[in-house]
Amino acid sequence: MGSISERSMADERLLTRVRISRGFFLGKYEMTQGQWEAVMGSNPSEFHECGPDCPVDSVSWDDVQEFVGKMNAAVGEKRYRLPTEAEWEYAARAGTSEDTYAGT
């Protein structure tokens, strides 16, 4: 984890070796406003005029925890969660060792 890019922030420049010890699934697309509203009953998005297929915005970490709790309750197990920082960075790099999936 980390970056040696000139564009990275100082706190990102410490390269750290991490090991993701268990497989994980990550959605291919952002959570849409329509999906959020179907679970939560309301749409908190500032850009709601964009429509139900646009990504949900203006949600806090606590809001997402509530959303995840409702999703897990619906399936009867702890299946959904946010990715860890290491999982997110691994996914964002898309199998490369570059700073971004595009290598830039």
PDB file of C-alpha atoms in Angstrom:
ATOM      1  CA  MET A   1       0.000   0.000   0.000  1.00  0.00           C
ATOM      2  CA  GLY A   2       1.079   3.546  -0.527  1.00  0.00           C
ATOM      3  CA  SER A   3       2.392   5.567  -3.405  1.00  0.00           C
ATOM      4  CA  ILE A   4       5.644   6.975  -4.698  1.00  0.00           C
ATOM      5  CA  SER A   5       3.890   9.303  -7.132  1.00  0.00           C
ATOM      6  CA  GLU A   6       4.771  12.986  -7.036  1.00  0.00           C
ATOM      7  CA  ARG A   7       1.023  13.651  -6.929  1.00  0.00           C
ATOM      8  CA  SER A   8       0.477  11.636  -3.772  1.00  0.00           C
ATOM      9  CA  MET A   9       0.047  13.281  -0.408  1.00  0.00           C
ATOM     10  CA  ALA A  10       2.843  12.993   2.156  1.00  0.00           C
ATOM     11  CA  ASP A  11       0.918  10.537   4.339  1.00  0.00           C
ATOM     12  CA  GLU A  12       0.477   8.205   1.328  1.00  0.00           C
ATOM     13  CA  ARG A  13       4.186   7.963   0.515  1.00  0.00           C
ATOM     14  CA  LEU A  14       5.045   5.368   3.120  1.00  0.00           C
ATOM     15  CA  LEU A  15       5.023   2.103   1.190  1.00  0.00           C
ATOM     16  CA  THR A  16       3.647  -0.676   3.350  1.00  0.00           C
ATOM     17  CA  ARG A  17       3.485  -4.355   2.459  1.00  0.00           C
ATOM     18  CA  VAL A  18       0.129  -5.855   3.368  1.00  0.00           C
ATOM     19  CA  ARG A  19      -1.349  -9.276   2.888  1.00  0.00           C
ATOM     20  CA  ILE A  20      -5.009  -9.794   2.195  1.00  0.00           C
ATOM     21  CA  SER A  21      -5.511 -13.192   3.777  1.00  0.00           C
ATOM     22  CA  ARG A  22      -9.090 -13.885   2.686  1.00  0.00           C
ATOM     23  CA  GLY A  23     -10.864 -13.464  -0.592  1.00  0.00           C
ATOM     24  CA  PHE A  24     -13.513 -10.779  -0.872  1.00  0.00           C
ATOM     25  CA  PHE A  25     -16.141  -9.559  -3.276  1.00  0.00           C
ATOM     26  CA  LEU A  26     -16.517  -5.920  -4.238  1.00  0.00           C
ATOM     27  CA  GLY A  27     -19.366  -4.471  -6.271  1.00  0.00           C
ATOM     28  CA  LYS A  28     -18.429  -3.455  -9.785  1.00  0.00           C
ATOM     29  CA  TYR A  29     -20.488  -0.265  -9.664  1.00  0.00           C
ATOM     30  CA  GLU A  30     -21.262   2.405  -7.110  1.00  0.00           C
ATOM     31  CA  MET A  31     -24.400   2.086  -4.994  1.00  0.00           C
ATOM     32  CA  THR A  32     -27.150   3.878  -6.871  1.00  0.00           C
ATOM     33  CA  GLN A  33     -29.634   6.315  -5.423  1.00  0.00           C
ATOM     34  CA  GLY A  34     -32.415   3.894  -6.381  1.00  0.00           C
ATOM     35  CA  GLN A  35     -30.775   0.992  -4.557  1.00  0.00           C
ATOM     36  CA  TRP A  36     -30.216   3.143  -1.474  1.00  0.00           C
ATOM     37  CA  GLU A  37     -33.819   4.328  -1.455  1.00  0.00           C
ATOM     38  CA  ALA A  38     -35.138   0.771  -1.872  1.00  0.00           C
ATOM     39  CA  VAL A  39     -33.335  -0.283   1.317  1.00  0.00           C
ATOM     40  CA  MET A  40     -33.438   2.913   3.396  1.00  0.00           C
ATOM     41  CA  GLY A  41     -36.757   4.382   2.285  1.00  0.00           C
ATOM     42  CA  SER A  42     -35.340   7.789   1.362  1.00  0.00           C
ATOM     43  CA  ASN A  43     -32.746   9.366  -0.889  1.00  0.00           C
ATOM     44  CA  PRO A  44     -30.229  11.614   0.916  1.00  0.00           C
ATOM     45  CA  SER A  45     -28.375  12.574  -2.259  1.00  0.00           C
ATOM     46  CA  GLU A  46     -27.647  16.210  -2.937  1.00  0.00           C
ATOM     47  CA  PHE A  47     -27.723  15.434  -6.657  1.00  0.00           C
ATOM     48  CA  HIS A  48     -31.079  13.647  -6.596  1.00  0.00           C
ATOM     49  CA  GLU A  49     -32.191  15.270  -9.862  1.00  0.00           C
ATOM     50  CA  CYS A  50     -29.581  13.052 -11.536  1.00  0.00           C
ATOM     51  CA  GLY A  51     -31.942  10.098 -11.139  1.00  0.00           C
ATOM     52  CA  PRO A  52     -32.118   6.669  -9.523  1.00  0.00           C
ATOM     53  CA  ASP A  53     -29.278   5.210 -11.607  1.00  0.00           C
ATOM     54  CA  CYS A  54     -26.727   7.775 -10.414  1.00  0.00           C
ATOM     55  CA  PRO A  55     -24.445   7.029  -7.459  1.00  0.00           C
ATOM     56  CA  VAL A  56     -25.783   7.842  -4.018  1.00  0.00           C
ATOM     57  CA  ASP A  57     -23.987  10.779  -2.409  1.00  0.00           C
ATOM     58  CA  SER A  58     -24.084  12.749   0.833  1.00  0.00           C
ATOM     59  CA  VAL A  59     -24.030   9.697   3.098  1.00  0.00           C
ATOM     60  CA  SER A  60     -21.842   9.341   6.182  1.00  0.00           C
ATOM     61  CA  TRP A  61     -19.966   6.315   7.456  1.00  0.00           C
ATOM     62  CA  ASP A  62     -22.728   5.900  10.049  1.00  0.00           C
ATOM     63  CA  ASP A  63     -25.378   6.011   7.298  1.00  0.00           C
ATOM     64  CA  VAL A  64     -23.540   3.260   5.432  1.00  0.00           C
ATOM     65  CA  GLN A  65     -23.276   1.145   8.579  1.00  0.00           C
ATOM     66  CA  GLU A  66     -27.052   1.378   8.969  1.00  0.00           C
ATOM     67  CA  PHE A  67     -27.498   0.445   5.307  1.00  0.00           C
ATOM     68  CA  VAL A  68     -25.169  -2.553   5.671  1.00  0.00           C
ATOM     69  CA  GLY A  69     -27.029  -3.638   8.801  1.00  0.00           C
ATOM     70  CA  LYS A  70     -30.334  -3.621   6.933  1.00  0.00           C
ATOM     71  CA  MET A  71     -28.829  -5.550   4.018  1.00  0.00           C
ATOM     72  CA  ASN A  72     -27.395  -8.175   6.360  1.00  0.00           C
ATOM     73  CA  ALA A  73     -30.696  -8.451   8.245  1.00  0.00           C
ATOM     74  CA  ALA A  74     -32.503  -9.027   4.953  1.00  0.00           C
ATOM     75  CA  VAL A  75     -30.285 -12.011   4.074  1.00  0.00           C
ATOM     76  CA  GLY A  76     -29.982 -13.296   7.652  1.00  0.00           C
ATOM     77  CA  GLU A  77     -26.190 -13.274   7.811  1.00  0.00           C
ATOM     78  CA  LYS A  78     -23.224 -10.885   7.865  1.00  0.00           C
ATOM     79  CA  ARG A  79     -22.571 -10.904   4.133  1.00  0.00           C
ATOM     80  CA  TYR A  80     -22.150  -7.179   3.462  1.00  0.00           C
ATOM     81  CA  ARG A  81     -19.519  -4.729   4.760  1.00  0.00           C
ATOM     82  CA  LEU A  82     -17.290  -1.931   3.586  1.00  0.00           C
ATOM     83  CA  PRO A  83     -13.905  -2.982   2.223  1.00  0.00           C
ATOM     84  CA  THR A  84     -10.796  -2.430   4.294  1.00  0.00           C
ATOM     85  CA  GLU A  85      -8.337   0.190   3.089  1.00  0.00           C
ATOM     86  CA  ALA A  86      -6.047  -2.573   1.793  1.00  0.00           C
ATOM     87  CA  GLU A  87      -8.903  -4.270  -0.082  1.00  0.00           C
ATOM     88  CA  TRP A  88      -9.979  -0.966  -1.604  1.00  0.00           C
ATOM     89  CA  GLU A  89      -6.462  -0.104  -2.771  1.00  0.00           C
ATOM     90  CA  TYR A  90      -5.942  -3.599  -4.176  1.00  0.00           C
ATOM     91  CA  ALA A  91      -9.178  -3.351  -6.150  1.00  0.00           C
ATOM     92  CA  ALA A  92      -8.452   0.197  -7.342  1.00  0.00           C
ATOM     93  CA  ARG A  93      -5.077  -0.862  -8.738  1.00  0.00           C
ATOM     94  CA  ALA A  94      -6.852  -3.533 -10.811  1.00  0.00           C
ATOM     95  CA  GLY A  95      -4.029  -6.064 -10.726  1.00  0.00           C
ATOM     96  CA  THR A  96      -1.242  -3.609 -11.470  1.00  0.00           C
ATOM     97  CA  SER A  97       1.611  -2.472  -9.252  1.00  0.00           C
ATOM     98  CA  GLU A  98       1.170   1.101 -10.414  1.00  0.00           C
ATOM     99  CA  ASP A  99      -0.361   3.926  -8.362  1.00  0.00           C
ATOM    100  CA  THR A 100      -3.673   3.650 -10.254  1.00  0.00           C
ATOM    101  CA  TYR A 101      -5.429   1.171 -12.475  1.00  0.00           C
ATOM    102  CA  ALA A 102      -4.370   3.279 -15.475  1.00  0.00           C
ATOM    103  CA  GLY A 103      -0.719   3.356 -14.424  1.00  0.00           C
ATOM    104  CA  THR A 104      -0.696   7.146 -14.104  1.00  0.00           C
TER     105      THR A 104
END
